[in-house]
XYZ file of C-alpha atoms in Angstrom:
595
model
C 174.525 -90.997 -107.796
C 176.445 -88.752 -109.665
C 179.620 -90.522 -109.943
C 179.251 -94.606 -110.791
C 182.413 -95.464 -108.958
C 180.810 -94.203 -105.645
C 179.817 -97.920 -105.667
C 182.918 -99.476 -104.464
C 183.139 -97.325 -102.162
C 179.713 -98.763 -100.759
C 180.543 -102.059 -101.075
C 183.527 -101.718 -99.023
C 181.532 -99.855 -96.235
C 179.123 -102.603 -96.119
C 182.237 -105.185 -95.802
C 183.534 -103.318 -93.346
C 180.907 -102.640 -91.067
C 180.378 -106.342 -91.372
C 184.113 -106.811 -90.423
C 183.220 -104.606 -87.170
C 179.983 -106.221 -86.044
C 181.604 -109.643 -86.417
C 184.351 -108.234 -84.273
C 182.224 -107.253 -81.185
C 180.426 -109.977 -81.505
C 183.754 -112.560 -81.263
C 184.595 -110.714 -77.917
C 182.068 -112.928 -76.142
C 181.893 -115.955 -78.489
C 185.401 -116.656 -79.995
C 184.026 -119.846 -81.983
C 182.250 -117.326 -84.446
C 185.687 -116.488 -86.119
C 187.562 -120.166 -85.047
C 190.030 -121.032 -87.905
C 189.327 -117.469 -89.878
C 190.620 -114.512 -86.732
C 191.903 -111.811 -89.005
C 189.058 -109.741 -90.800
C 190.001 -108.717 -94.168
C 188.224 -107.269 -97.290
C 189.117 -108.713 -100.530
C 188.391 -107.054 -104.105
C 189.168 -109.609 -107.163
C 189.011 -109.437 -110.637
C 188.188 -112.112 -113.186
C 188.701 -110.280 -116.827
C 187.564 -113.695 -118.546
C 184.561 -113.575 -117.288
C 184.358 -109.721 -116.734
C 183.173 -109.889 -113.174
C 184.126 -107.869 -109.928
C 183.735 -109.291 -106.544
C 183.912 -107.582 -103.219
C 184.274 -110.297 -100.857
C 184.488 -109.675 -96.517
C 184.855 -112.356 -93.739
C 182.675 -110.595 -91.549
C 179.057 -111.183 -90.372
C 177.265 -112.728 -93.047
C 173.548 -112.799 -93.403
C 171.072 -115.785 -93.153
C 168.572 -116.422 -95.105
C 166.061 -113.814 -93.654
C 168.233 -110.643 -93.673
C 168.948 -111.585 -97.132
C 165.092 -111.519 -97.928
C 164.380 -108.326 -95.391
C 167.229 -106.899 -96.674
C 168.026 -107.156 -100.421
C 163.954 -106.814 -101.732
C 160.961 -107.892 -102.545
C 160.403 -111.574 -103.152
C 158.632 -112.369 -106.804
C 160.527 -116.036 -107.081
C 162.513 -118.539 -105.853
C 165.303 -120.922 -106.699
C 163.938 -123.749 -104.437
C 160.442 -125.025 -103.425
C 160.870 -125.359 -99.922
C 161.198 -121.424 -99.960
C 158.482 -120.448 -101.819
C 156.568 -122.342 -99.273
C 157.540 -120.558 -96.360
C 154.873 -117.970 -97.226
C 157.628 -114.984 -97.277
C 155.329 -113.555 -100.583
C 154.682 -109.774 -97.729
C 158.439 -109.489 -96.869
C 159.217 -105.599 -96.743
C 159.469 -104.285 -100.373
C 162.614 -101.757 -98.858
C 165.877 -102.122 -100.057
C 169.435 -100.907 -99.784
C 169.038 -101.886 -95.596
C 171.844 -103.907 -96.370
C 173.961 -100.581 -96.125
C 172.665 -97.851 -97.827
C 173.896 -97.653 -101.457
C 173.688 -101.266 -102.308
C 171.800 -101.083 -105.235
C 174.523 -98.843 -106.360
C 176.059 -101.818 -108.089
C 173.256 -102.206 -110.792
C 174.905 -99.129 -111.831
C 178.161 -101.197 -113.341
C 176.254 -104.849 -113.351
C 173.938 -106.279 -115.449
C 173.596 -108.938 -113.198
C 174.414 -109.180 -109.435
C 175.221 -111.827 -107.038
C 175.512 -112.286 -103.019
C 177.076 -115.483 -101.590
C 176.725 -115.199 -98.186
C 177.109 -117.297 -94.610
C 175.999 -116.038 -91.346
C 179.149 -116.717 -88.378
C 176.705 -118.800 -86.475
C 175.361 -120.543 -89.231
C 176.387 -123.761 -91.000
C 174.946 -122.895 -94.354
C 175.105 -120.308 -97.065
C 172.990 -118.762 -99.467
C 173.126 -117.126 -102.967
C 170.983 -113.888 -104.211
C 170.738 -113.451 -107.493
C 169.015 -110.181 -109.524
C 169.274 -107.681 -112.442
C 168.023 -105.307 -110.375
C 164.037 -105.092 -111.634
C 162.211 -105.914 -109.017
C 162.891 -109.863 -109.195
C 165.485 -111.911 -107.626
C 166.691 -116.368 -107.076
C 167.677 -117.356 -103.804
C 169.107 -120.869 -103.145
C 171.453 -122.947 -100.603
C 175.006 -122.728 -100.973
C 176.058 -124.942 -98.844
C 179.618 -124.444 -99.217
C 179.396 -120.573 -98.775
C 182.364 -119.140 -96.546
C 181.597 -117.286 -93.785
C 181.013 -113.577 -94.836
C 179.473 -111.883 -98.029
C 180.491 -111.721 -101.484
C 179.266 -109.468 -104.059
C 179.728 -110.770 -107.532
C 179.399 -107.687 -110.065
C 179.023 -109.405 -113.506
C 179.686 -105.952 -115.221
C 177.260 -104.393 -117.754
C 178.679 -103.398 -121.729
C 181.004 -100.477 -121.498
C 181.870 -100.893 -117.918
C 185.313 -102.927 -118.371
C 187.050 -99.562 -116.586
C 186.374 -101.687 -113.320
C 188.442 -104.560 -114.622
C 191.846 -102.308 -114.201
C 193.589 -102.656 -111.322
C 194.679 -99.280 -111.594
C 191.562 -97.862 -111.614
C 190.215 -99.922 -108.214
C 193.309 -99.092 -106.390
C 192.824 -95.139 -107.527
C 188.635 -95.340 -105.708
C 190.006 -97.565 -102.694
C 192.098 -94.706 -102.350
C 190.245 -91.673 -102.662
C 187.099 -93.108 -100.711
C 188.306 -95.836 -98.316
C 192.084 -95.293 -97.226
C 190.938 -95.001 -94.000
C 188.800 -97.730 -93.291
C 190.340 -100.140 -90.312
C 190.076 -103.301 -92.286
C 192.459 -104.506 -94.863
C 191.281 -103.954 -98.153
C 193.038 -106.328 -100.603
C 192.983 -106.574 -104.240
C 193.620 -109.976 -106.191
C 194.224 -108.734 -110.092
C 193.428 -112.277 -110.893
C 197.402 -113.425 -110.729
C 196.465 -115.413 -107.421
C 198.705 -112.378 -105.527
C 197.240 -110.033 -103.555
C 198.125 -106.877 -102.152
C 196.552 -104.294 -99.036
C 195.582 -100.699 -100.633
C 194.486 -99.060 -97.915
C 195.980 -97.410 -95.085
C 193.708 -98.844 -92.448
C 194.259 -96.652 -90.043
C 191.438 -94.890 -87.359
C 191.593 -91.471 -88.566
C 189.733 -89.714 -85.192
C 193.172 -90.824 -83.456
C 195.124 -88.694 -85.608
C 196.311 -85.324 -84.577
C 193.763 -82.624 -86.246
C 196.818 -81.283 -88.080
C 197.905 -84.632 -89.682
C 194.204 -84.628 -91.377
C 193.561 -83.544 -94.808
C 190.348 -81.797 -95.409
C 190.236 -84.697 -98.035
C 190.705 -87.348 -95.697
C 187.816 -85.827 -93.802
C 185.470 -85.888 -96.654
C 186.516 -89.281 -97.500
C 185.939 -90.485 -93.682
C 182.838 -88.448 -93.563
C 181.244 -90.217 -96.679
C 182.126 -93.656 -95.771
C 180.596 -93.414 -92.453
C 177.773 -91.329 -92.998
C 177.270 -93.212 -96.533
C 176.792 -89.541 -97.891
C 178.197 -87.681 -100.921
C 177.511 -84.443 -100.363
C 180.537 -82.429 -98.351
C 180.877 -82.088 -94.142
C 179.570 -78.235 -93.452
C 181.281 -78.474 -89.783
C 184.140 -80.977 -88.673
C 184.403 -81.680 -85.365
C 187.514 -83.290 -84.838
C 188.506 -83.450 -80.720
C 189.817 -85.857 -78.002
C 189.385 -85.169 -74.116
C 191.255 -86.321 -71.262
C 190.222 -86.234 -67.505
C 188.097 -88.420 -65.778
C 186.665 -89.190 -69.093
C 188.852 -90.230 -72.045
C 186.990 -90.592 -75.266
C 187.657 -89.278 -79.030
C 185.138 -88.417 -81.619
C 184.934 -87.400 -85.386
C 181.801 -85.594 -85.966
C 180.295 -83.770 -89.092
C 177.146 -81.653 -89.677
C 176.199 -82.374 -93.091
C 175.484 -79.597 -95.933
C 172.447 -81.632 -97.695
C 169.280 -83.166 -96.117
C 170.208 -86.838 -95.527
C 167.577 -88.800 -96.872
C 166.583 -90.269 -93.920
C 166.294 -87.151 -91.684
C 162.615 -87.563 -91.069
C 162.407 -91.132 -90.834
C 159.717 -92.032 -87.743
C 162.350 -93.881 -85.740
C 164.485 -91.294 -85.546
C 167.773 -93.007 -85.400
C 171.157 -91.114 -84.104
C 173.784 -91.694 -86.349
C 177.157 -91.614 -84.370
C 178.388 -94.893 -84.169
C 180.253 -96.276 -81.080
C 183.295 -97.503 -80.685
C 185.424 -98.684 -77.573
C 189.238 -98.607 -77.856
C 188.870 -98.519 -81.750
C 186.523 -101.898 -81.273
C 183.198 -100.875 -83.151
C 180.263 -101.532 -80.586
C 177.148 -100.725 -81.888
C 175.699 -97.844 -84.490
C 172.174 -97.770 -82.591
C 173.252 -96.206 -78.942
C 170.147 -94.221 -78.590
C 171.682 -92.624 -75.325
C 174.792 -91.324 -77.327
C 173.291 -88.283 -78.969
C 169.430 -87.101 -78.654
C 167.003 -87.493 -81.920
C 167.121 -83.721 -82.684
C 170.886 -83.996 -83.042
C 170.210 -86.861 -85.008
C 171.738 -84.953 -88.057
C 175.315 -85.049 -87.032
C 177.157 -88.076 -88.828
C 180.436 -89.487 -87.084
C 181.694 -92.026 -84.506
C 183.145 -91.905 -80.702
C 185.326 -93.980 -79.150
C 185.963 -94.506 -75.973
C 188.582 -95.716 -73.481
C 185.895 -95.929 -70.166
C 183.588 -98.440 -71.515
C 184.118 -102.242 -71.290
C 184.309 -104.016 -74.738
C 181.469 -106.567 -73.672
C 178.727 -103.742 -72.906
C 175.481 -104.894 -73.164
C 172.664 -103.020 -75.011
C 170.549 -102.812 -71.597
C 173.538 -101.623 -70.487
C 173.923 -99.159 -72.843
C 171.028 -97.236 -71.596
C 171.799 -96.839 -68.443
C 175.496 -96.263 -68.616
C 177.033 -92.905 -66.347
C 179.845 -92.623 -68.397
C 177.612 -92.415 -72.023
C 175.523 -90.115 -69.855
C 178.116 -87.893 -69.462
C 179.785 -88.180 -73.162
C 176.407 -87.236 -74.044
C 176.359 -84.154 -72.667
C 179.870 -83.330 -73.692
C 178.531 -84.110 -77.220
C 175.436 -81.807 -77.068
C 177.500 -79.034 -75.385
C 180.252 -79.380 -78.266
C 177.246 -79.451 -81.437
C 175.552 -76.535 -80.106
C 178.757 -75.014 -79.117
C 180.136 -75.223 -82.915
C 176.394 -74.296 -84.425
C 176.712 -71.284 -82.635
C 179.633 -69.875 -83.938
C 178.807 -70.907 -87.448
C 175.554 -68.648 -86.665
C 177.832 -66.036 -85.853
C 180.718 -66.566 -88.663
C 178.553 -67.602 -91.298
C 174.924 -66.275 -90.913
C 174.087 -66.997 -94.575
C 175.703 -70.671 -94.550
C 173.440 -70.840 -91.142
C 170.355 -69.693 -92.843
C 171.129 -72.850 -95.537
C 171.760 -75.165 -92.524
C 168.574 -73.939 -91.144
C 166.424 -74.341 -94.070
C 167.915 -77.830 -93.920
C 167.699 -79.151 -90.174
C 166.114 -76.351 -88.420
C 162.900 -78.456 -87.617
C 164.761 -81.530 -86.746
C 166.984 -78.851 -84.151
C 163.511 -77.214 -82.713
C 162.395 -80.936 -81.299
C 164.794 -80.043 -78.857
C 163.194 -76.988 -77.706
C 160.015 -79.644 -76.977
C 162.102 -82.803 -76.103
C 165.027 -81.239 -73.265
C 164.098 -78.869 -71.542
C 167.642 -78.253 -70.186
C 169.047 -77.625 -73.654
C 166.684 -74.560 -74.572
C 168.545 -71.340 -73.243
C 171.122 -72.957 -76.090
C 169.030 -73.806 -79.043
C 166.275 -70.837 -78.797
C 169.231 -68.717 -79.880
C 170.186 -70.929 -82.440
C 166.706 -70.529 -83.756
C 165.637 -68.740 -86.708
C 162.201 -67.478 -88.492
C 160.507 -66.407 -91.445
C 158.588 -63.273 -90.764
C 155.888 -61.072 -92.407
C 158.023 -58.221 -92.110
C 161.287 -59.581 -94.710
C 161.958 -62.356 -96.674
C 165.319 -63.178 -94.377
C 165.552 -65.164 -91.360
C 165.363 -63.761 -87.919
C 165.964 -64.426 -84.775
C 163.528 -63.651 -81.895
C 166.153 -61.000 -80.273
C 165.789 -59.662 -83.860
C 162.205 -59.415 -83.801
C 161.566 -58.126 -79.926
C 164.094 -55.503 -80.841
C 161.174 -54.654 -83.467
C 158.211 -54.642 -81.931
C 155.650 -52.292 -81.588
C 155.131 -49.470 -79.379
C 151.794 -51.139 -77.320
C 152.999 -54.698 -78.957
C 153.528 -57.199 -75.436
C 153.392 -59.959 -77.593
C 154.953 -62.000 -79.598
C 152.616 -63.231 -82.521
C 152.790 -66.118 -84.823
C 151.104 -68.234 -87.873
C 151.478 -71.627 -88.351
C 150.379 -73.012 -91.563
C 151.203 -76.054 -94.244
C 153.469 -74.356 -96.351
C 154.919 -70.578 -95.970
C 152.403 -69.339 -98.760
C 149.887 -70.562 -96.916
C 150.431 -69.208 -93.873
C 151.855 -65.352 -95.399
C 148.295 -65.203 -97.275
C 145.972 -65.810 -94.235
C 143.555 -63.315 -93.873
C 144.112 -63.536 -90.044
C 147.598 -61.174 -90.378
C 145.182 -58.650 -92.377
C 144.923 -56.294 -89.352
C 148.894 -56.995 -88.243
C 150.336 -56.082 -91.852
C 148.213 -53.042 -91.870
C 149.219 -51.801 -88.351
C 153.132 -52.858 -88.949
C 152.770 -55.740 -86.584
C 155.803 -58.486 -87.829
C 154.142 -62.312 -87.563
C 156.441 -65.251 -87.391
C 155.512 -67.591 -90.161
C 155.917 -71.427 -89.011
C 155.581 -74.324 -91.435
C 156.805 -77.053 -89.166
C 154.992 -79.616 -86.994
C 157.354 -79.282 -84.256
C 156.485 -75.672 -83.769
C 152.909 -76.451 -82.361
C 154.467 -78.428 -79.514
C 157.077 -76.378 -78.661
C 155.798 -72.898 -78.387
C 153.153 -73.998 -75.783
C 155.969 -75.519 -74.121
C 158.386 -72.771 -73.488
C 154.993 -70.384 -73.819
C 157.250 -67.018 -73.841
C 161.133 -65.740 -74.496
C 162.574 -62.533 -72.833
C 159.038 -61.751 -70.966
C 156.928 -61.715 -74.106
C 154.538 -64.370 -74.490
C 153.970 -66.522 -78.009
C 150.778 -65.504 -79.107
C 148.832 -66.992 -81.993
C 147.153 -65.118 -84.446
C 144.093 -67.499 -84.762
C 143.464 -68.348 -81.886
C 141.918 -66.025 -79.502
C 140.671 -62.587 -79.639
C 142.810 -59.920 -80.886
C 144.292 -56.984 -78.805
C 145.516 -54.589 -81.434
C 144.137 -51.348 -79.890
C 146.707 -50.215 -77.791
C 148.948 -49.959 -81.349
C 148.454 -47.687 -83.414
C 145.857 -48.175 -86.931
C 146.442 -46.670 -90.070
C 143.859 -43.600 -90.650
C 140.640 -44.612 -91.983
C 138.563 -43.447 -94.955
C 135.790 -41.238 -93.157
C 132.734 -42.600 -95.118
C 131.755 -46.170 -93.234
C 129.735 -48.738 -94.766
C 126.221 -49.595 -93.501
C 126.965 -52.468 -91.511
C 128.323 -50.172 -88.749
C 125.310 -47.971 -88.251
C 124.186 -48.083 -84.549
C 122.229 -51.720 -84.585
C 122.631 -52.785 -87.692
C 125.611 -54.375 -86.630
C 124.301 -55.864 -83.698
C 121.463 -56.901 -85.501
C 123.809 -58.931 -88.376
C 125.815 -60.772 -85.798
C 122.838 -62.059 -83.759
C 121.212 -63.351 -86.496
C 124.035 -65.077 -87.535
C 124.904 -66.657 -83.718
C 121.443 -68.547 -84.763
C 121.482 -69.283 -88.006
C 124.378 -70.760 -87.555
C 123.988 -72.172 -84.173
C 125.192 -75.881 -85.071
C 128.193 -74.583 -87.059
C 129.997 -72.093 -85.258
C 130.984 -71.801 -81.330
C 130.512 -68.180 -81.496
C 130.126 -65.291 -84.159
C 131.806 -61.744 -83.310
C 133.664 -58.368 -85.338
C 137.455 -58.365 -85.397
C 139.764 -55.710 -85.930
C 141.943 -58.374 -87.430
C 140.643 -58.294 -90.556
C 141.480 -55.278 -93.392
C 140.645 -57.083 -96.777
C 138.735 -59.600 -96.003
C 134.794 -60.461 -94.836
C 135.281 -62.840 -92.383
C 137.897 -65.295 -90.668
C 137.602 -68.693 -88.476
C 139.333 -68.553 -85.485
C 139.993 -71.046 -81.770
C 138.801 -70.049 -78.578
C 141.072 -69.012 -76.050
C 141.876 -72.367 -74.359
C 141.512 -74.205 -77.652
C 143.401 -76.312 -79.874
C 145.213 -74.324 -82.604
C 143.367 -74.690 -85.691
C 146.652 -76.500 -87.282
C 147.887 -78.598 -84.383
C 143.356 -79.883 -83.984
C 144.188 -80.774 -88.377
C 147.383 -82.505 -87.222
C 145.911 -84.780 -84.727
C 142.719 -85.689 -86.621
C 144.590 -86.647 -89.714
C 146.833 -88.885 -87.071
C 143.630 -90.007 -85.556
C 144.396 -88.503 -82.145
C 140.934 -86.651 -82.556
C 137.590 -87.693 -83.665
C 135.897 -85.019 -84.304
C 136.484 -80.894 -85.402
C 135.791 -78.493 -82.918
C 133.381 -75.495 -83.520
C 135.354 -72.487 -83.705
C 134.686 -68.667 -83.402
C 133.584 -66.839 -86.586
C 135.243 -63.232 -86.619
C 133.679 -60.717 -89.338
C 134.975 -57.489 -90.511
C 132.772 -54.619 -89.620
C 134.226 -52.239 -92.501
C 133.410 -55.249 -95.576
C 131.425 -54.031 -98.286
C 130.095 -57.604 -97.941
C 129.417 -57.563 -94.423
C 127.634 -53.774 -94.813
C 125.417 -55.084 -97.791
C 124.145 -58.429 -95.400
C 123.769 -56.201 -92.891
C 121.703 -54.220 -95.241
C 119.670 -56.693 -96.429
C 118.806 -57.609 -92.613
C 117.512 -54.558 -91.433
C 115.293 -53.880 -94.808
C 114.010 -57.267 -94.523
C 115.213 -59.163 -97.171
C 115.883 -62.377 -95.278
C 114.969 -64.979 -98.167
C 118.037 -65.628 -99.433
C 120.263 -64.308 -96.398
C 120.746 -68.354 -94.999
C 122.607 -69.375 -98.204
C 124.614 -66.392 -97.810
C 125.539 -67.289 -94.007
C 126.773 -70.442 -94.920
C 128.909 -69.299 -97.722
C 130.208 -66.964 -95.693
C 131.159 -69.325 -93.295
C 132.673 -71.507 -96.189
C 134.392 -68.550 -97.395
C 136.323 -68.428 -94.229
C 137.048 -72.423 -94.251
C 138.547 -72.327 -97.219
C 140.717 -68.951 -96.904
C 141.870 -71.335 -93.830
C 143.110 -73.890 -96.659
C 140.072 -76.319 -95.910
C 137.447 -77.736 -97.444
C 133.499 -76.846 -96.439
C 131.939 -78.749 -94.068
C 129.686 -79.863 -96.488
C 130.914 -79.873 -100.141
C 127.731 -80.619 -101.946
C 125.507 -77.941 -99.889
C 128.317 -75.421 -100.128
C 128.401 -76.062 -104.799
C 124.211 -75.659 -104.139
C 124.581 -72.747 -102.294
C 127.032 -71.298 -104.227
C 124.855 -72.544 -107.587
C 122.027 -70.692 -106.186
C 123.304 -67.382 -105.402
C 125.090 -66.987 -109.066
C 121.618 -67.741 -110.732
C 120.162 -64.875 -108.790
C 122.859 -62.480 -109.343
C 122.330 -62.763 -112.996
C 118.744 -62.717 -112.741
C 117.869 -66.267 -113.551
């Protein structure tokens, strides 16, 4: 956090998506909210004591979402609950809307007083924010949550009415729920407009307001990159306010993969978990909808199988991948940023709906051997090789990795460009859509290479021993048995320029990355033996090659199985056997300086 008084403005989310779950909720049970109907949000300010407290009559928590959701339990304010046996609660916090823990950035000390609707009971959380935190019965909590800010030295800014009203303002004018302020005179007075800002015309909306909006929903502080302000009319009537974000939300790559549009029905807040309302690899976009089709009392089952979200849905992908295109066009290097950002998250598609690619493949972009800028793959078929009827790709761990693989040896030397892919995603997806505009995705390691029919630099016209008629022969069956257990096969490549010798999968195979990807996963149990390509012009292959045909077969095992570890660890992995592979190597040194 960059700027402390961001925390009020989280507070007040929280509050008010309490406010709005309470709501829904009250549609089917009015007792929840008997003798207490109007939802408010109430900031008051006790200078005696120098505290702040941001009090809501929404949902309140019980006793476990207080645990689950404020920390980790290290001790308790009453027997009974130390006994319960809570001591492996999840250590996550800030679940209670994100931010928080913001307020240990003002407070030395916080409290939450808190009663669940359906609950008799109250509790009260105490911590300084360390790791450690009281909980005891509070019997005469109201229903709702109050945060009790008992301010830290040199905060007493947040004591000034002034000053509150001036952040209610700038972050949470919008916000549907009344936001009050007591200034400790026993008056209070509303601050905020409270009005639904996606029901105002686009040109009534400030590109402040939209910030402001866009941060208190998608508890963000970084500023909307695309605002997607609309409302249609037909046989459908619904309204959204959608935003594309310009930093990574924390959360992007969390494993349940949450959408973030919440859902709203005649300005009634419904739920923020309607996995049907935008796919996981849109699951970027920050925003709500709100709709005038769906009843009020929709069920979550229903949910799921709901025609009418089905077909806001696919209004909703058509509009994001309608707008991401013409930022691609417009903006190309505000793209390439976006890219960098959400690119993998936007290629799950490609795998996940089928039905959405002819949109998002052009939306797609790619690191290449040939420039340091992104392409697309029009781009790169527009510069392929005469004899080139592929197109040919990497994927490694990183993009160094992958650029420094001695499997693009023979395609840098002949001109050949090699996408360089770095993401998970991409070794489900290619094999999916397996080609684009007639030229199939080809990977480099996997495979034997067809690189003949384009054209090879000149070659020096001395050639080193190993390609004497036999000799080569000779070196690669003797390898095929001495390393019969290791290898699936052993062969030359015209792949390889600067290096002796590469690992490579079988045609059929696993890709070397994706096989790495499932074992650490435990999808596989075991490696599988791949192909062991060596390059006929080496100096190192022409000197074992050498050493064959004169005889000299002695020492030539050790020097097999480095070679093969050679080629494992150019592929960024470790020997197959560590502690053979340092004796080996241990070995060879002490004869090469004559010990």
């Amino acid at each position: 956090y960059s700027d402390k008084s961001v925390f009020l403005r989280e507070l007040v989310s929280n509050a008010a998506d309490a406010c709005d779950k309470l709501r829904y909720l009250a549609l089917t049970d009015s007792g929840l909210i008997a003798g207490d109907p109007e939802f408010r949000i109430r900031i008051s300010i006790d200078k005696p004591a120098r505290s702040l407290t941001v009090a809501d009559n929404g949902i309140g928590m019980a006793r476990t979402e207080l645990i689950e959701n404020l920390g980790t339990i290290a001790r308790s304010g009453t027997a009974a609950f130390a006994a319960d046996g809570k001591e492996d609660a999840p250590a996550l916090i800030g679940q209670f809307g994100v931010g928080f823990y913001a307020a240990f950035m003002v407070a030395e000390r916080v409290e939450v007083v808190t009663r669940r609707a359906d609950e008799k009971g109250g509790f009260r959380w105490s911590s300084v924010g360390k790791g450690e935190f009281t909980l005891q019965p509070e019997p005469d909590a109201a229903r709702g949550t109050s945060v009790i800010l008992h301010l830290a030295e040199g905060e007493d800014e947040y004591l000034d009415p002034a000053r509150l009203r001036a952040i209610v303002e700038k972050y949470s004018n919008h916000i549907g729920v009344p936001v009050e302020l007591d200034a400790g005179s026993g008056t209070t007075a509303t601050i905020n407009a409270g009005s639904a800002l996606w029901l105002k015309p686009r040109e009534a909306v400030t590109p402040e307001e939209y910030t402001a909006f866009y941060r208190h929903h998608g508890h963000a502080f970084d500023e909307p990159w695309i605002v997607m302000h609309f409302r249609t009319e037909g046989m459908l009537s619904y309204a959204g306010l959608l935003f594309v974000p310009t930093a990574r939300p924390f959360d992007l790559f969390n494993p349940e993969r949450r959408q973030c549009v919440k859902l709203y029905v005649r300005r009634v807040f419904v739920t923020d978990d309607c996995e049907i309302l935008l796919p996981p690899w849109l699951r970027f976009v920050r925003g709500i909808v709100d709709s005038e089709d769906l009843p009020l009392n929709i069920s979550r089952e229903m949910l799921q199988s709901n025609p009418v979200l089905a077909k806001i849905r696919s209004g909703l992908v058509k509009r994001v991948l309608a707008e991401l295109t013409k930022k691609a066009k417009a903006a190309p290097g505000e793209y390439a940023t976006f890219w960098d950002s959400f690119g993998a998250v936007l290629k799950e598609g490609l795998y996940e709906e089928p039905a959405e690619r002819d949109r998002i493949l052009p939306l797609t972009r790619y690191r290449t051997t040939a420039s340091d800028n992104l392409a697309t793959l029009d781009e790169y078929v527009a510069r392929m090789k005469d004899g080139q009827d592929a197109i040919y790709y990497i994927t490694g761990d990183n993009l160094e990795a992958a650029s420094r693989s001695p499997q693009l040896e023979g395609f840098r030397a002949r001109g050949v460009e090699v996408l360089l892919l770095t993401d998970a995603v991409d070794e489900f997806w290619l094999p999916a859509i397996g080609s684009y505009a007639q030229k199939p995705f080809r990977s480099v390691t996997k495979g034997a290479t067809d690189l003949d029919r384009i054209a090879a630099p000149e070659k020096s016209a001395a050639k080193p021993a190993a390609t004497e008629p036999g000799a080569l022969d000779a070196l690669v069956a003797w390898l095929r048995l001495t390393l019969d257990d290791a290898v699936k096969d052993v062969r030359t490549t015209g792949r390889l320029t600067d290096s002796p010798a590469c690992l490579v999968a079988a045609d059929g195979a696993l890709d070397m990355r994706l096989e790495r990807i499932l074992r650490a996963h435990k999808q596989l149990d075991a490696e599988s033996k791949r192909i062991l390509e060596i390059n006929p012009d080496h100096a190192l292959i022409a000197a074992l090659a050498g050493a064959l045909k004169s005889g000299e077969k002695a020492a030539l095992d050790d020097a097999a199985f480095l070679l093969l570890d050679q080629a494992r660890l150019a592929q960024g992995e470790e020997p197959a056997d560590p502690v053979a592979f340092a004796k080996r190597m241990t070995s060879v040194m002490t004869k090469a300086l004559g010990g």
